[in-house]
PDB file of C-alpha atoms in Angstrom:
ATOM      1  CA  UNK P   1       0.000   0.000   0.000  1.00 73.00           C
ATOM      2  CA  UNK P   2       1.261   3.372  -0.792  1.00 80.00           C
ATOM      3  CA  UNK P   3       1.871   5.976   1.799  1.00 87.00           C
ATOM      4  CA  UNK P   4       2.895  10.010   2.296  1.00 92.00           C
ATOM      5  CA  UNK P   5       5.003  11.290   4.708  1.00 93.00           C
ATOM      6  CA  UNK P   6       5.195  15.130   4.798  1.00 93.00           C
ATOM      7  CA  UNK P   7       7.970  15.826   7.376  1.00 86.00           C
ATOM      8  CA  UNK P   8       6.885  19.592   8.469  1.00 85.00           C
ATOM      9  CA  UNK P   9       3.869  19.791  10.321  1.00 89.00           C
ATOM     10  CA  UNK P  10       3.754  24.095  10.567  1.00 94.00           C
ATOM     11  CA  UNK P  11       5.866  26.001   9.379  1.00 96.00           C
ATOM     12  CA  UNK P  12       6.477  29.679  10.168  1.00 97.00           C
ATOM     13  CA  UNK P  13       7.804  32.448   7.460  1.00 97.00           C
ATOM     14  CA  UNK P  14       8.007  36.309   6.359  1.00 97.00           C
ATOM     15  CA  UNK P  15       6.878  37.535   3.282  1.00 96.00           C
ATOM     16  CA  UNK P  16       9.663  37.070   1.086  1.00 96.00           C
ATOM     17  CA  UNK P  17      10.978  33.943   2.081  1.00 97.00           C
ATOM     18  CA  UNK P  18      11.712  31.189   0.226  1.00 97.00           C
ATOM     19  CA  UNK P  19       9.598  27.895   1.012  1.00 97.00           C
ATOM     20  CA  UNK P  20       9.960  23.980   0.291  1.00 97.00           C
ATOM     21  CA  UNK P  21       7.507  22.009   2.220  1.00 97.00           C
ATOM     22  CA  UNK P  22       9.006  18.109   2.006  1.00 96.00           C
ATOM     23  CA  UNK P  23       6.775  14.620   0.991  1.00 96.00           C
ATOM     24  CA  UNK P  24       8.147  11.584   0.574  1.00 96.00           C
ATOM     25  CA  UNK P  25       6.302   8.598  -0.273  1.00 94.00           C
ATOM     26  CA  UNK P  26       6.435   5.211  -0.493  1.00 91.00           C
ATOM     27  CA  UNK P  27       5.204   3.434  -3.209  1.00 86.00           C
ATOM     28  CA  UNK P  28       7.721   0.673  -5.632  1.00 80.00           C
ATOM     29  CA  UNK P  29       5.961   1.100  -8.867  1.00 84.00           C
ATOM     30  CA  UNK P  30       4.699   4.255 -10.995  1.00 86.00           C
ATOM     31  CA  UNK P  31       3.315   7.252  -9.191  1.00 89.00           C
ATOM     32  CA  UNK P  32       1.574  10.053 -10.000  1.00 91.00           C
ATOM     33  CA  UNK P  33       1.732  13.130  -7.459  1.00 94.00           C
ATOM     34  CA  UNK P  34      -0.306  15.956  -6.221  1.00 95.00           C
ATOM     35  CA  UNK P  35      -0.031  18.858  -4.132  1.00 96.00           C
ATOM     36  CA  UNK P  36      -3.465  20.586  -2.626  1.00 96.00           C
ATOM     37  CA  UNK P  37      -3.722  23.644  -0.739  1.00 96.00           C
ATOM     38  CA  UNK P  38      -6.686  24.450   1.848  1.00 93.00           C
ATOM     39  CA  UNK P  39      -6.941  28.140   2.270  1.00 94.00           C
ATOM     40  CA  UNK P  40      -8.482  29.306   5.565  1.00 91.00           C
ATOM     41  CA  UNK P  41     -12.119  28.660   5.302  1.00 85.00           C
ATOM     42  CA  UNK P  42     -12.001  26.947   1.816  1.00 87.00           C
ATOM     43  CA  UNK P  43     -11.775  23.912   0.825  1.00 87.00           C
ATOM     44  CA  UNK P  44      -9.252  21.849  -0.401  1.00 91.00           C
ATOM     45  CA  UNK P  45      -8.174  22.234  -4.449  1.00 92.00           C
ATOM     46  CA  UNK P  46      -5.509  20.877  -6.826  1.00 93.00           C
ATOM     47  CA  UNK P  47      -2.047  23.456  -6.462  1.00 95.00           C
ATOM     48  CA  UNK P  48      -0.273  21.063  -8.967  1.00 95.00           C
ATOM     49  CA  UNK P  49       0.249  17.848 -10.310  1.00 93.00           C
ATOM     50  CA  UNK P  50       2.952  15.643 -11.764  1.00 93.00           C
ATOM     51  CA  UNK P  51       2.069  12.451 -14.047  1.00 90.00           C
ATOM     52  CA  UNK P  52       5.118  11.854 -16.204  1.00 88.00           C
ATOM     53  CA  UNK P  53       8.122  13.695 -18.066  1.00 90.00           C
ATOM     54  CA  UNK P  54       9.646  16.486 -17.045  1.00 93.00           C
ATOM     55  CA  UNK P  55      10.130  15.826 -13.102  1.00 94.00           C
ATOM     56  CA  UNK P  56      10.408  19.547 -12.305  1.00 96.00           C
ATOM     57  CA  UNK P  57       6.462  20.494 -12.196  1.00 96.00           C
ATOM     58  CA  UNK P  58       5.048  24.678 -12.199  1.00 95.00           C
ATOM     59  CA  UNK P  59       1.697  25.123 -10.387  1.00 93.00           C
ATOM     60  CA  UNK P  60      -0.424  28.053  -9.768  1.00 90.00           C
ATOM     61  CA  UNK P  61       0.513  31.102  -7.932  1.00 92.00           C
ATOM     62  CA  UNK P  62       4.398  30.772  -8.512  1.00 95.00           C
ATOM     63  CA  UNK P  63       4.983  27.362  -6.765  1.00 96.00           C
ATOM     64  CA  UNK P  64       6.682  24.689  -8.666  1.00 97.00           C
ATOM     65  CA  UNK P  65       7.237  20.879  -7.279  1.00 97.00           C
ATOM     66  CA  UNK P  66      10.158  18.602  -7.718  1.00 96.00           C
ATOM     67  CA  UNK P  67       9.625  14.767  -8.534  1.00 95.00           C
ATOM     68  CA  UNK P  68      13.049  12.860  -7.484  1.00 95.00           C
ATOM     69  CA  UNK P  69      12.619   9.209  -7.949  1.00 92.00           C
ATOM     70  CA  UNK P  70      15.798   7.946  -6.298  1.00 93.00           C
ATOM     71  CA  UNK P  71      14.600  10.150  -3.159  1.00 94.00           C
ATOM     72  CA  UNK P  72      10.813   9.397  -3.398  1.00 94.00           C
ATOM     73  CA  UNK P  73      10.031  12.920  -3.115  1.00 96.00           C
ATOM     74  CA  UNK P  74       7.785  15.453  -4.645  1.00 97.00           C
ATOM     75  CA  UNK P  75       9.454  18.481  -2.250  1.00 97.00           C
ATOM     76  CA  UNK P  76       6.997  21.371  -2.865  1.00 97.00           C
ATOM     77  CA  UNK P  77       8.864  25.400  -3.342  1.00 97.00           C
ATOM     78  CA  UNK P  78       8.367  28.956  -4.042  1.00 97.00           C
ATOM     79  CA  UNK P  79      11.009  31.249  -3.643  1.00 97.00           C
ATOM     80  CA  UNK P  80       9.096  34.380  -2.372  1.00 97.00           C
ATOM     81  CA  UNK P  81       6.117  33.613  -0.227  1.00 97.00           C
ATOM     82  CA  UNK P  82       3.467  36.072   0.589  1.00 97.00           C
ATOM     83  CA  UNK P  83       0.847  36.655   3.512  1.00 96.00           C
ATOM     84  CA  UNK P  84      -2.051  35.306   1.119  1.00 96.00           C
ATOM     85  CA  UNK P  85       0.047  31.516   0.893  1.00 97.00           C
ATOM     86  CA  UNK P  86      -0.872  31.434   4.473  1.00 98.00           C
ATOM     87  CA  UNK P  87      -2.616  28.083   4.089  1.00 97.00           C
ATOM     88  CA  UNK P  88      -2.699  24.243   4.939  1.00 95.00           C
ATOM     89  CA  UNK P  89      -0.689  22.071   2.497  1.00 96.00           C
ATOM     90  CA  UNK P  90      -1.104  18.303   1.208  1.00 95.00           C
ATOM     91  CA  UNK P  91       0.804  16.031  -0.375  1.00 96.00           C
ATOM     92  CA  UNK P  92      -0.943  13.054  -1.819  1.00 94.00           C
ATOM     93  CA  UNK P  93       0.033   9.870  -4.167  1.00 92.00           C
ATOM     94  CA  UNK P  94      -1.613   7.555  -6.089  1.00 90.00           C
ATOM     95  CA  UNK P  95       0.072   4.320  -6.892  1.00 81.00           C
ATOM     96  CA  UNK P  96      -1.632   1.276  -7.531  1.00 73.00           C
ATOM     97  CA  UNK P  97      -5.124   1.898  -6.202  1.00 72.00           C
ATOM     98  CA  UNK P  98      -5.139   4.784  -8.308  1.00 75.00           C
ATOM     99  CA  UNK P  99      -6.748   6.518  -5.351  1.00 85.00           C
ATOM    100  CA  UNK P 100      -5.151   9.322  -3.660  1.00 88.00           C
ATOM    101  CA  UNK P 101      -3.801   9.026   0.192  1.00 90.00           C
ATOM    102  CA  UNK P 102      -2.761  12.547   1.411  1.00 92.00           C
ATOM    103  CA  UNK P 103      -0.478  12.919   3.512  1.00 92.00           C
ATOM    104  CA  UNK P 104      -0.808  14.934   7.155  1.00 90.00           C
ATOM    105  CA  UNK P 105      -0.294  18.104   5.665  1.00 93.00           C
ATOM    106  CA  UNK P 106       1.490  21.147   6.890  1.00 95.00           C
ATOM    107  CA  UNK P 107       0.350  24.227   8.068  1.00 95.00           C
ATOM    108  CA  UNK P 108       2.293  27.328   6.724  1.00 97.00           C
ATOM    109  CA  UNK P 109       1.719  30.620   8.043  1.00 97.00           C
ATOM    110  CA  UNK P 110       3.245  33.800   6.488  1.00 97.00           C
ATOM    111  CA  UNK P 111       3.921  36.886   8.585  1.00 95.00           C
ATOM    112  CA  UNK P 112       3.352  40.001   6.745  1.00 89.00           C
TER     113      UNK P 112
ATOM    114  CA  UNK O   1     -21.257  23.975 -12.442  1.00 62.00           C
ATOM    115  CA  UNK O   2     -21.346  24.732  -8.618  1.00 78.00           C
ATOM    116  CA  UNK O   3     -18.797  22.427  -7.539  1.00 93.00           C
ATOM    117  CA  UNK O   4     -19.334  19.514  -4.525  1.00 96.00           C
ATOM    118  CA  UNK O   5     -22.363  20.580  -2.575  1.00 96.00           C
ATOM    119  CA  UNK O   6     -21.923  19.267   1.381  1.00 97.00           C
ATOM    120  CA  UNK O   7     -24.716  20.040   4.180  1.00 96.00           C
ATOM    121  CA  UNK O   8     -24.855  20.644   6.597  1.00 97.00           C
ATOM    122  CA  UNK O   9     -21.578  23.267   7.034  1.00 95.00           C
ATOM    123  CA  UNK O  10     -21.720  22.882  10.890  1.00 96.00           C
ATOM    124  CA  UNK O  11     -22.943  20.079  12.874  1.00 96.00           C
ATOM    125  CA  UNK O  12     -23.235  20.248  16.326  1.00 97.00           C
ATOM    126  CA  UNK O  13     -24.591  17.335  18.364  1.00 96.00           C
ATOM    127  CA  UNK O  14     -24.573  15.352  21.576  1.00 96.00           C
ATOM    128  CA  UNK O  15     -23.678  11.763  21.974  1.00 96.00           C
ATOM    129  CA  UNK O  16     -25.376   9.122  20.949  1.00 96.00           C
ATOM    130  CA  UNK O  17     -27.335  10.753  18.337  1.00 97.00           C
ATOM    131  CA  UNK O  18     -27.267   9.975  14.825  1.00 97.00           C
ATOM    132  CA  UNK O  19     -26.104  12.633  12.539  1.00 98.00           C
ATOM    133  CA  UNK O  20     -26.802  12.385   8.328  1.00 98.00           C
ATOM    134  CA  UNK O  21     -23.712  14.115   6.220  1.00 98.00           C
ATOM    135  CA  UNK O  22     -24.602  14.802   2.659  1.00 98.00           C
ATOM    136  CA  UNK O  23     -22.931  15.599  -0.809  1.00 98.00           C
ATOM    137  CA  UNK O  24     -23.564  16.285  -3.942  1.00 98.00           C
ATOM    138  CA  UNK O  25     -20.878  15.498  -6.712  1.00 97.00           C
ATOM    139  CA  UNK O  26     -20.137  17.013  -9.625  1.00 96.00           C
ATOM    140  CA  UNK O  27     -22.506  15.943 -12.739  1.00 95.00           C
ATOM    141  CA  UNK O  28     -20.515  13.744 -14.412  1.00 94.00           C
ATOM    142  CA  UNK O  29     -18.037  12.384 -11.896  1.00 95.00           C
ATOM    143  CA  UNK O  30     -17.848   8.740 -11.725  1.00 93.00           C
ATOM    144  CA  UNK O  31     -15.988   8.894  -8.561  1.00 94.00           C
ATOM    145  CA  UNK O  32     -17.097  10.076  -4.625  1.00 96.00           C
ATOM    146  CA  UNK O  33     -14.661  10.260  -1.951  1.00 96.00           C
ATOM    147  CA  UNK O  34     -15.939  10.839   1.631  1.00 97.00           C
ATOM    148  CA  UNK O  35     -13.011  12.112   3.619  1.00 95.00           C
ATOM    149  CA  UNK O  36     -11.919  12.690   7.658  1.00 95.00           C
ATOM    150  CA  UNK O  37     -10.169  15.198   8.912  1.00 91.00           C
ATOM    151  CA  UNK O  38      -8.268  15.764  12.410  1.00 89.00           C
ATOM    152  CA  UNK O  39      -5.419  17.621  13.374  1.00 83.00           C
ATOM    153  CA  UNK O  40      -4.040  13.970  14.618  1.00 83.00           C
ATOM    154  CA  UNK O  41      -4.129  11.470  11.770  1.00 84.00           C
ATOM    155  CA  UNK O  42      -4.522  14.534   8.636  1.00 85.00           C
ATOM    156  CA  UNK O  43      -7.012  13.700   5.899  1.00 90.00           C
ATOM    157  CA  UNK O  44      -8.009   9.944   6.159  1.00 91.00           C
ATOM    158  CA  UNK O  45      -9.999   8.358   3.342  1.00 93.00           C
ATOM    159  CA  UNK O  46     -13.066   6.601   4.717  1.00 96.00           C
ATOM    160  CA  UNK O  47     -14.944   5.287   1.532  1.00 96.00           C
ATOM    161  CA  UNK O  48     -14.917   5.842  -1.924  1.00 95.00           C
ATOM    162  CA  UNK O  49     -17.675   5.073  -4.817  1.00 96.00           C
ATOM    163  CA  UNK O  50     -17.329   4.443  -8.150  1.00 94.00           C
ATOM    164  CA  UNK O  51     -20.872   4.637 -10.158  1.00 95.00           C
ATOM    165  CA  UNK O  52     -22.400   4.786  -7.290  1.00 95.00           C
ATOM    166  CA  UNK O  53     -21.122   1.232  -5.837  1.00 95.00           C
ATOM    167  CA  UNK O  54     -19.192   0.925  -2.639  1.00 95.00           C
ATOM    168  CA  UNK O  55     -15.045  -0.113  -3.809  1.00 93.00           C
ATOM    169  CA  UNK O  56     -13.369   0.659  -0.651  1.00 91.00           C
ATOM    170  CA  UNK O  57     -14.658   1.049   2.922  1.00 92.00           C
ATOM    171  CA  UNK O  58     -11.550  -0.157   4.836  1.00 90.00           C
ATOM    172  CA  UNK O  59     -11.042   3.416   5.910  1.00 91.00           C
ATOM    173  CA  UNK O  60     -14.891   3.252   7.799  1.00 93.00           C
ATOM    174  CA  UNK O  61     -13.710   3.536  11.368  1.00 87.00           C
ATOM    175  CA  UNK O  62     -16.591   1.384  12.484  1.00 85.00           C
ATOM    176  CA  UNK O  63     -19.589  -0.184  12.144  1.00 91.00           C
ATOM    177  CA  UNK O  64     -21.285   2.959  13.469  1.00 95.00           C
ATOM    178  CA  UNK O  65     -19.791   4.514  10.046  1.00 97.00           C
ATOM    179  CA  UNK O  66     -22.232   3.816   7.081  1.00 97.00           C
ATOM    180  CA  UNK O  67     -22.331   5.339   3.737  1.00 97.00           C
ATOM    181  CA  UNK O  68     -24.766   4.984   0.570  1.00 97.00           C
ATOM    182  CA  UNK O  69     -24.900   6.188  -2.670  1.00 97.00           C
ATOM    183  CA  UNK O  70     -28.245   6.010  -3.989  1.00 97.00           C
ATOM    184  CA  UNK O  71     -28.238   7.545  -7.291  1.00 95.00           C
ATOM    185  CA  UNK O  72     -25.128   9.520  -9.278  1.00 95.00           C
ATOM    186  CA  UNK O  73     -26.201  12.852  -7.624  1.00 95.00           C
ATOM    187  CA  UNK O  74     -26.233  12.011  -4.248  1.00 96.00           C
ATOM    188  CA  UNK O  75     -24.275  10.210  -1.445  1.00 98.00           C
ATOM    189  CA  UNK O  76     -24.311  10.253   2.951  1.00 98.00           C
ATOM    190  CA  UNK O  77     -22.425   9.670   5.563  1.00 98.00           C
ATOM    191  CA  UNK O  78     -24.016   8.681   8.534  1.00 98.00           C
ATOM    192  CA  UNK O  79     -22.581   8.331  12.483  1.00 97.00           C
ATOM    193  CA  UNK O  80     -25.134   6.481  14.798  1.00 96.00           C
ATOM    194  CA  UNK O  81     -24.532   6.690  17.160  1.00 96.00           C
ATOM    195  CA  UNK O  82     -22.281   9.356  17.564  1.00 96.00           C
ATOM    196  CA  UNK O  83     -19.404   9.585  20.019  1.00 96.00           C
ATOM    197  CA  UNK O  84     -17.057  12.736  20.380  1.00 96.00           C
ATOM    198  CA  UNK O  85     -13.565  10.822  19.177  1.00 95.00           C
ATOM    199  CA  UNK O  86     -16.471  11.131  15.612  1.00 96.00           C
ATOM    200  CA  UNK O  87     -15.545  15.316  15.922  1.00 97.00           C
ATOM    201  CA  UNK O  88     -13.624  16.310  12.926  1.00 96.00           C
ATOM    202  CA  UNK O  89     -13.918  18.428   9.570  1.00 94.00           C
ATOM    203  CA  UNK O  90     -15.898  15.701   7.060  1.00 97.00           C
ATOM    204  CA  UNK O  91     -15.075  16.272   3.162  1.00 96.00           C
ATOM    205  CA  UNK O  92     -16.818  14.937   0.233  1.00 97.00           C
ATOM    206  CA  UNK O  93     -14.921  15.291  -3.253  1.00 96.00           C
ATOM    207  CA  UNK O  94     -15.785  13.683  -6.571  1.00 96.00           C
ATOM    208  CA  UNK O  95     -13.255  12.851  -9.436  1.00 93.00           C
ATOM    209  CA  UNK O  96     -13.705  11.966 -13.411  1.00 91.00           C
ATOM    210  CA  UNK O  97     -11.804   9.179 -12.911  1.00 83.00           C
ATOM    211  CA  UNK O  98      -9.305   7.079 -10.737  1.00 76.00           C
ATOM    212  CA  UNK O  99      -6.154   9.153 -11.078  1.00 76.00           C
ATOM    213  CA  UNK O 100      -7.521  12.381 -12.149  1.00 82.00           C
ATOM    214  CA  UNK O 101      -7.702  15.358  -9.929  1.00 88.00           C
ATOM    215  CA  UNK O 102     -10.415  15.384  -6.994  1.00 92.00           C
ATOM    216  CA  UNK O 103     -12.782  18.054  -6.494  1.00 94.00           C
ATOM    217  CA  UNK O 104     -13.487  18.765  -2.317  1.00 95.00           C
ATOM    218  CA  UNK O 105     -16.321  20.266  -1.221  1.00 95.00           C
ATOM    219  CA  UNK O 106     -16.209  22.769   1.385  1.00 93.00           C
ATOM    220  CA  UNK O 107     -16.500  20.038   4.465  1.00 94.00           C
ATOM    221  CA  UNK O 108     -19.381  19.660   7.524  1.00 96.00           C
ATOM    222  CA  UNK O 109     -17.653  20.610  11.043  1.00 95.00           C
ATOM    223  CA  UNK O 110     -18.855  18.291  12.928  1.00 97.00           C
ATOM    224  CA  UNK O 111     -18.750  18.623  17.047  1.00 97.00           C
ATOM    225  CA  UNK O 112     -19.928  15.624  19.363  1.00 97.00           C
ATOM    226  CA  UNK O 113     -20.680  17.339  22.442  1.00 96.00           C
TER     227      UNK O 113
END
């Protein structure tokens, strides 16, 4: 059974920091990867997603993903946060089931 | 399209009682996800449909956990009877297909008193 391990629980920044969140999975066979973002009092959507090729993945609102195979990580970055990426992130796989399991998520809060 | 539709938004209840959560997917989604979350264990998956039929309920914490899909346009959760470990944010989201990108409706807060 796959699995997702996201290593910071909450994180703590100023605006103009650079951010990398870390997941690693664990999985043997192909992957595909996702990273969703829960802004306060919304609900969960889709920040980016990597299914094959180029392992280096852009998302919305300047954040970009990096799929390392040998590492089994997707580590999530942006190199300037601001107050409004004040949010909750996930990590989530899908390996064989083809059904996503999210990891524990990490709650980043930017300081303006 | 208005997205996932989940009612109530906030649940509050006392023990024992049964509490009904409801979604609506997507039109067009084959998939529906129902979803836990606690600050403890994250975003657990509980059950997940595909054309309406049950494929995985291993994630049901109990047998006090049921969940039905009656028709493409419509799905429940229901807790009965409900204990306070039960108090957690409950998401629905619906997909296209397995592997494609899910769709989360805004979640029912639901407190066991």
């Amino acid at each position: 059974a796959q699995s997702v391990s996201q290593h910071n629980h909450h994180v703590i920044l100023s605006e103009a920091a650079s951010l990398e969140l870390g997941c690693n999975y664990s999985y043997g066979g192909t992957v595909n990867l996702f990273w969703y973002v829960q802004y306060p009092g919304q609900h969960l959507q889709l920040l980016l997603k990597y299914f094959s090729g180029d392992p280096l993945v852009k998302g919305i609102k300047g954040f970009e993903a990096e799929f390392i195979k040998s590492k089994f990580s997707f580590n999530l970055r942006k190199p300037s946060v601001q107050w409004s990426d004040t949010a909750e992130y996930f990590c989530a796989v899908t390996g064989g089931s083809y059904i996503p399991t999210f990891g524990r998520g990490t709650s980043l809060i930017v300081h303006p | 399209d208005a997205g996932v539709i989940q009612s109530p938004r906030h649940e509050v209840t006392e023990m024992g009682q049964e509490v009904t959560l409801r979604c609506k997917p997507i039109s067009g989604h084959d998939y529906l996800f129902w979803y836990r979350q606690t600050m403890m264990r994250g975003l657990e998956l509980l059950i997940y449909f595909n054309n309406n039929v049950p494929i995985d309920d291993s994630g049901m914490p109990e047998d006090r956990f049921s969940a039905k899909m009656p028709n493409a346009s419509f799905s429940t959760l229901k807790i009965q009877p409900s204990e306070p470990r039960d108090s957690a944010v409950y998401f629905c989201a619906s997909s296209l297909g397995d592997n494609e990108k899910l769709f989360f409706g805004s979640g029912t807060q639901l407190s066991v008193l």
